[in-house]
Short mmCIF file of N, CA and C in Angstrom, two decimals:
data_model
loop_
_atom_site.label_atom_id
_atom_site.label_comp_id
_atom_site.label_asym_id
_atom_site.label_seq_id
_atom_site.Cartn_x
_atom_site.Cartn_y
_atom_site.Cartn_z
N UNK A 1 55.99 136.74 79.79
CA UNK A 1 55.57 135.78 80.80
C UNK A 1 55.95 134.36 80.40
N UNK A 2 56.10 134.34 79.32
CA UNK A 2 56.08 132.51 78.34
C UNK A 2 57.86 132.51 79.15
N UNK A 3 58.79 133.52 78.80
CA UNK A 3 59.87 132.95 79.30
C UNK A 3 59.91 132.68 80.55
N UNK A 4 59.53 133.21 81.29
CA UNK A 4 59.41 133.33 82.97
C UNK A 4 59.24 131.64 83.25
N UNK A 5 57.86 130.97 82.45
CA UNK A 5 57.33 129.77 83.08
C UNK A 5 58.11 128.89 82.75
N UNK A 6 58.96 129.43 81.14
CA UNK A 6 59.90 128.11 80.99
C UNK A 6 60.92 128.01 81.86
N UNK A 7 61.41 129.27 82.59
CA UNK A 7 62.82 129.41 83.34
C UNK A 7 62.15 128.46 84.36
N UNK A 8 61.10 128.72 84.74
CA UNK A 8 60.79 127.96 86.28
C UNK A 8 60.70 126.76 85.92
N UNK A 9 60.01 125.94 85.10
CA UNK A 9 60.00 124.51 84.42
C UNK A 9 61.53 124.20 84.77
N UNK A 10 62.25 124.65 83.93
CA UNK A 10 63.80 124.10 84.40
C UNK A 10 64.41 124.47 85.32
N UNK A 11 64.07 125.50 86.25
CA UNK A 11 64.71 125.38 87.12
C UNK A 11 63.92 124.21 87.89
N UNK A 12 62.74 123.77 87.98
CA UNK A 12 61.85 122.96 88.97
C UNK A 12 62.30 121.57 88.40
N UNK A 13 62.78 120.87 86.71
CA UNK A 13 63.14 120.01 86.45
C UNK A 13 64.41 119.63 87.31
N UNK A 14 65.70 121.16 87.60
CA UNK A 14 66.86 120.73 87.63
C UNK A 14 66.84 120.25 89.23
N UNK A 15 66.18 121.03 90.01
CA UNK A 15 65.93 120.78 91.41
C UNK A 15 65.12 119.34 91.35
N UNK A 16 64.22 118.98 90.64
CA UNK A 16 63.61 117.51 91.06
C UNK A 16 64.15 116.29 90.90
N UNK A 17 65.61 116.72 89.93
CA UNK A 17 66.37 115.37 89.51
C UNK A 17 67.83 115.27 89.93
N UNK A 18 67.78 116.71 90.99
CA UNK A 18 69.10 116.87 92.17
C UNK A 18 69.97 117.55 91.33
N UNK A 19 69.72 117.70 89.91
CA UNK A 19 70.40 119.11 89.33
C UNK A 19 70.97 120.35 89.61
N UNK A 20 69.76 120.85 90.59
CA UNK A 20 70.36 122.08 91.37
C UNK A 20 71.42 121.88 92.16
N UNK A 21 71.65 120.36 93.35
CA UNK A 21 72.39 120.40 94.22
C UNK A 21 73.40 120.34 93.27
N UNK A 22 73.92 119.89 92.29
CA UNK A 22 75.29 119.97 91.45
C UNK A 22 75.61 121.20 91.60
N UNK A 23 74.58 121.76 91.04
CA UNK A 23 75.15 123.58 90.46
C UNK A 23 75.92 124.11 91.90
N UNK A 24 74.72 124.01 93.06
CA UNK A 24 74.76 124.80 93.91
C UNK A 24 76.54 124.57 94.71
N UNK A 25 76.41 122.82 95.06
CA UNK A 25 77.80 122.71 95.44
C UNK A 25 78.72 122.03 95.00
N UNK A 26 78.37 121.91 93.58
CA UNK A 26 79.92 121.30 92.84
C UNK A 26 79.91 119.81 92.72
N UNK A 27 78.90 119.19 93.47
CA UNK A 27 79.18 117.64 93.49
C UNK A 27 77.85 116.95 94.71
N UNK A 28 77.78 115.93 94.22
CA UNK A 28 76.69 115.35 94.07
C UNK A 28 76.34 114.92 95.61
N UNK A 29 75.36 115.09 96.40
CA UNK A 29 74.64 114.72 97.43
C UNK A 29 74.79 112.90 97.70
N UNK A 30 74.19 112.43 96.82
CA UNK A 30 74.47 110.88 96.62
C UNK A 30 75.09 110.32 96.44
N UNK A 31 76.03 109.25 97.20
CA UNK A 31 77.02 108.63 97.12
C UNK A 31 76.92 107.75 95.80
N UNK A 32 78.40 107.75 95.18
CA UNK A 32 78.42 106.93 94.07
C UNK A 32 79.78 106.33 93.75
N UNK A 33 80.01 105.78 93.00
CA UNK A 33 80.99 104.65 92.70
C UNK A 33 81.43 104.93 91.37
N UNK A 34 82.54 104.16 90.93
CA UNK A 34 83.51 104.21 89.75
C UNK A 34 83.86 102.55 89.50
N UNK A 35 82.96 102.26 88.35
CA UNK A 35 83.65 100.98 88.06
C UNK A 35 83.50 101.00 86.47
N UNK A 36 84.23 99.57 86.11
CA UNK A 36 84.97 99.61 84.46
C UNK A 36 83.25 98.55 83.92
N UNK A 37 83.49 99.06 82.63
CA UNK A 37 82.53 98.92 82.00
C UNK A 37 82.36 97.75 81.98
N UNK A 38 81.23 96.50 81.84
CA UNK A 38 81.37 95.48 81.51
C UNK A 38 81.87 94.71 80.19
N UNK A 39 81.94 95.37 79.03
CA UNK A 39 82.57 95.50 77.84
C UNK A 39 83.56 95.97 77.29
N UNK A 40 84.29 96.93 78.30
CA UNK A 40 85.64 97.50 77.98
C UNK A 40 86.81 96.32 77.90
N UNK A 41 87.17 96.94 76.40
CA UNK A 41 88.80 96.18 76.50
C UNK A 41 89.47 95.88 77.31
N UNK A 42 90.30 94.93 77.45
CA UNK A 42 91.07 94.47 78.21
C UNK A 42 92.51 94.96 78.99
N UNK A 43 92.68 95.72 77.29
CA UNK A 43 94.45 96.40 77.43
C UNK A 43 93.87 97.90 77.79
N UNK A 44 92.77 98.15 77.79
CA UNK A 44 92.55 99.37 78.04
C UNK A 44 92.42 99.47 80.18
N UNK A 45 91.32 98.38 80.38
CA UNK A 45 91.76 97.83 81.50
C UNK A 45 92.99 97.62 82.39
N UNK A 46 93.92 97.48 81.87
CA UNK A 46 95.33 97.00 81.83
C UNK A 46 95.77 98.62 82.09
N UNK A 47 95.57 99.05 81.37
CA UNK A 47 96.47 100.64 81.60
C UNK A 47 95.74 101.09 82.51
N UNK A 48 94.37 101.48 82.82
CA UNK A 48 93.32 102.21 83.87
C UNK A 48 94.03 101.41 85.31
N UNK A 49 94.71 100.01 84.92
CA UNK A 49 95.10 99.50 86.57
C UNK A 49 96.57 100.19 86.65
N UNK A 50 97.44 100.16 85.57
CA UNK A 50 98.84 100.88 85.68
C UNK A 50 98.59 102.05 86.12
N UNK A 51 97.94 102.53 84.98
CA UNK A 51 97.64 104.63 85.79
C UNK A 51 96.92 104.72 87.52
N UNK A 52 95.73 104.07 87.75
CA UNK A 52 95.53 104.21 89.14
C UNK A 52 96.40 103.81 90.01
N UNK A 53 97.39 103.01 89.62
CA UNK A 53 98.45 102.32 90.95
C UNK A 53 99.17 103.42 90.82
N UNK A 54 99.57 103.90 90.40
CA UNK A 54 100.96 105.41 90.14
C UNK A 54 100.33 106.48 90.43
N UNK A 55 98.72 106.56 91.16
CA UNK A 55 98.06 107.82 91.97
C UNK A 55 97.74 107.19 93.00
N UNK A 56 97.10 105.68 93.25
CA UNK A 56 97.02 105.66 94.87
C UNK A 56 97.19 104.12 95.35
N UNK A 57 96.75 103.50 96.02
CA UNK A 57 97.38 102.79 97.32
C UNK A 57 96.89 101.01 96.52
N UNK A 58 97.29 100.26 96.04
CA UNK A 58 96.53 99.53 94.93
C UNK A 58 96.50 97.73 95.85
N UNK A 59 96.63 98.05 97.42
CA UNK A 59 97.21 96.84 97.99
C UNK A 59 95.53 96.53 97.91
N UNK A 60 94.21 96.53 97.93
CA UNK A 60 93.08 95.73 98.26
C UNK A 60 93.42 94.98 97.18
N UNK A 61 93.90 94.39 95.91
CA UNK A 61 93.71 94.12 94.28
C UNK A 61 95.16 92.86 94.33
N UNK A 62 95.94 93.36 95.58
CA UNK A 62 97.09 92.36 95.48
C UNK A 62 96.95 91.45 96.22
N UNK A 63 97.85 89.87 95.18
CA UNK A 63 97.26 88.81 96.17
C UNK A 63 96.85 88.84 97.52
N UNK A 64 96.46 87.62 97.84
CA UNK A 64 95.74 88.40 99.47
C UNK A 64 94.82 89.20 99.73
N UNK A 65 94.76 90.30 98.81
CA UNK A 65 94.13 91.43 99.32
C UNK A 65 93.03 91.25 99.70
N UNK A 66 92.03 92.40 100.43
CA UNK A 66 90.38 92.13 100.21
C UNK A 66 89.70 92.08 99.14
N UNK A 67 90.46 92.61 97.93
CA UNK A 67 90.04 92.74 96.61
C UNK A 67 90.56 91.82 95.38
N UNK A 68 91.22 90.86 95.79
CA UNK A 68 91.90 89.91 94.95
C UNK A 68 91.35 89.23 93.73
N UNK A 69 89.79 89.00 94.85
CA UNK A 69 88.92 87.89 93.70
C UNK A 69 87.83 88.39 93.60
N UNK A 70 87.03 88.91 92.73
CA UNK A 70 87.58 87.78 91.45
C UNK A 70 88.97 87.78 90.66
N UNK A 71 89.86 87.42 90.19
CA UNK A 71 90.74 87.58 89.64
C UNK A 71 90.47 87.74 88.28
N UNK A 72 90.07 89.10 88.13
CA UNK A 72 90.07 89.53 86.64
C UNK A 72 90.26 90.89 86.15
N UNK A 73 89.97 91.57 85.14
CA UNK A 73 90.59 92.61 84.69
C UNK A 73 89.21 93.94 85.32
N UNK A 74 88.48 93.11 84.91
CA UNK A 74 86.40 93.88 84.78
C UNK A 74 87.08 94.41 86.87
N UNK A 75 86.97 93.44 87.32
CA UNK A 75 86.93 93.43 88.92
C UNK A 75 87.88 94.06 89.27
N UNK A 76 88.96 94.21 89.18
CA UNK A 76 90.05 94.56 89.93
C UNK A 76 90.10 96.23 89.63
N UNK A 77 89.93 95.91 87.85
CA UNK A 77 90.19 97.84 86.89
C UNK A 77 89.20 98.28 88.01
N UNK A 78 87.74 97.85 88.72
CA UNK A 78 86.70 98.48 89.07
C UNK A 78 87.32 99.43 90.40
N UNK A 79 87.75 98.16 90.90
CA UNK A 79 88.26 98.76 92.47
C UNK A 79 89.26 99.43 92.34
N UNK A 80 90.34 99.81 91.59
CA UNK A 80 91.30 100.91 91.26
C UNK A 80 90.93 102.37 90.72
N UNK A 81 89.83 102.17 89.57
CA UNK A 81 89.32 103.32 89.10
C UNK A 81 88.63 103.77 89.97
N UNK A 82 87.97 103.33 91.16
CA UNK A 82 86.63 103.69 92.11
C UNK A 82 87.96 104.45 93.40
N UNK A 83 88.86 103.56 93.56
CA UNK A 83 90.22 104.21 94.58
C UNK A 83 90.48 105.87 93.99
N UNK A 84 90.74 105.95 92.83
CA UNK A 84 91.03 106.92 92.22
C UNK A 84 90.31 108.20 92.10
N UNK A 85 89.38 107.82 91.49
CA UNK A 85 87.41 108.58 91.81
C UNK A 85 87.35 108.89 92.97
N UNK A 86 87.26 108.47 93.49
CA UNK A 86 87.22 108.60 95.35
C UNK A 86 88.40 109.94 95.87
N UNK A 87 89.54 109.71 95.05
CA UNK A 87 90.71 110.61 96.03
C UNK A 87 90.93 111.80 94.61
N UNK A 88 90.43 111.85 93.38
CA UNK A 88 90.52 112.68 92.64
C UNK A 88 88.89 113.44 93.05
N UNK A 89 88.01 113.32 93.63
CA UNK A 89 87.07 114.34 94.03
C UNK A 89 85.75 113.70 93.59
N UNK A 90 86.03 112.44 92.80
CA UNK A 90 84.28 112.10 92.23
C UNK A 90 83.69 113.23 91.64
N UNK A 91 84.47 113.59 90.63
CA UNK A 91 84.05 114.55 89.28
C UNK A 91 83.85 113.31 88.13
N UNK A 92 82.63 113.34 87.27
CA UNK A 92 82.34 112.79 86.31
C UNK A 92 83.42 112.36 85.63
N UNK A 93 84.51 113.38 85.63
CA UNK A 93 85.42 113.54 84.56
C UNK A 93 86.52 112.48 85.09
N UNK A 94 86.12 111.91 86.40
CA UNK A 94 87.44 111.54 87.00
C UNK A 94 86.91 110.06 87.28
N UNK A 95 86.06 109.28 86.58
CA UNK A 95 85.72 108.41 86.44
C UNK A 95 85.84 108.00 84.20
N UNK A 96 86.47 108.85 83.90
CA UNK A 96 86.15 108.70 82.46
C UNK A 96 86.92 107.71 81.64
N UNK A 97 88.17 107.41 82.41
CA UNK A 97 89.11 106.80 81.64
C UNK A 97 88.84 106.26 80.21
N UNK A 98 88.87 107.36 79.62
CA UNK A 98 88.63 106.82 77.56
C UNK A 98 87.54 105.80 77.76
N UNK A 99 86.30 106.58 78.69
CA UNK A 99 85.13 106.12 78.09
C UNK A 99 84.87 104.66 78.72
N UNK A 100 85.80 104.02 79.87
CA UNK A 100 85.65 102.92 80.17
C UNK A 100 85.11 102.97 81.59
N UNK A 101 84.70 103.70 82.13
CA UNK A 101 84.68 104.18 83.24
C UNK A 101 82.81 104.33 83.35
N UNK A 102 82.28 103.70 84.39
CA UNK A 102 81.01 103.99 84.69
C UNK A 102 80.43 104.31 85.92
N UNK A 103 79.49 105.49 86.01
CA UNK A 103 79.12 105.57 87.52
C UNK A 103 77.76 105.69 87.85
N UNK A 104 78.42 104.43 89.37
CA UNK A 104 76.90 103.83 89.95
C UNK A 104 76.58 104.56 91.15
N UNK A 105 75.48 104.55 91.42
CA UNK A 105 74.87 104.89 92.89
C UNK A 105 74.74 103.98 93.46
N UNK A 106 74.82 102.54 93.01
CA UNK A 106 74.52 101.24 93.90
C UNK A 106 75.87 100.72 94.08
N UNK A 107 76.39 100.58 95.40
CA UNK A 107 77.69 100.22 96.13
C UNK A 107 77.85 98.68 95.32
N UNK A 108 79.17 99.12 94.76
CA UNK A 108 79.75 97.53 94.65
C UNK A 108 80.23 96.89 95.16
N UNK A 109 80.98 96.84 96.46
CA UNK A 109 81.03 96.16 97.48
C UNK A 109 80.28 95.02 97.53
N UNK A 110 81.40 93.51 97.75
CA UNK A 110 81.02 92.59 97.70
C UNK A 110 82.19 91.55 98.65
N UNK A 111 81.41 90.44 99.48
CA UNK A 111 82.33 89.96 100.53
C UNK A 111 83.34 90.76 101.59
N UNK A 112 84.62 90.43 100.74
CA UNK A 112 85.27 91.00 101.73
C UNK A 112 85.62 92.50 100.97
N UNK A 113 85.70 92.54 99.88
CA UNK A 113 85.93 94.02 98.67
C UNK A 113 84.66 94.89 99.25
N UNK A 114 85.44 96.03 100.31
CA UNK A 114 84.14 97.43 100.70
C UNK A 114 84.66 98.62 99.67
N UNK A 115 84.44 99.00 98.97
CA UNK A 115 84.47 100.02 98.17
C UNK A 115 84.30 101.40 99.02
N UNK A 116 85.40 102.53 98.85
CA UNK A 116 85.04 103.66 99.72
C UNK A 116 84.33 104.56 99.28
#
């Protein structure tokens, strides 16, 4: 019986903290985001913007763009890695870039930069 109550404990933990919905369909109920760490390197930054432009569409980040400014590495890596996340499936794994990679549930979207 002792195992029985622990199985249900975790199964009742994994369901109360949306655990189950992972298992059940692969990916997460709650919308979430992909942005670069506030402490990540720079050149590491630098490559996470080379590699996402050579998988998808990198015009919000170019002058002009909706995503231009702030003009920095933190801001721009965010909105490329989050482009990427977004069209690679928003798997944990696809936000990881060597560890520089963080994911929010609170939309970063700001002014004219809408994050998809």
């Amino acid at each position: 019986m002792a195992c029985c109550n622990i199985s249900f404990v975790i199964v009742l933990v994994l369901f109360l903290s949306g655990g189950m919905t992972r298992l059940i369909n692969g990916e997460s109920v709650q919308k979430s985001w992909c942005v670069a760490k506030p402490n990540a390197d720079e050149t590491k930054l630098k490559d996470n913007i080379e590699f996402g432009c050579s998988k998808v569409n990198c015009s919000p980040i170019d002058r002009g763009g909706s995503c231009y400014e702030p003009d920095n590495y933190v801001a721009q890596a965010s909105v490329v890695m989050n482009l990427y996340y977004q069209a690679a499936g928003g798997g944990s794994w696809d936000c990881d870039f060597g560890g520089t990679g963080l994911i929010t549930t609170t939309d970063p979207s700001y002014g004219t930069c809408h994050y998809v």
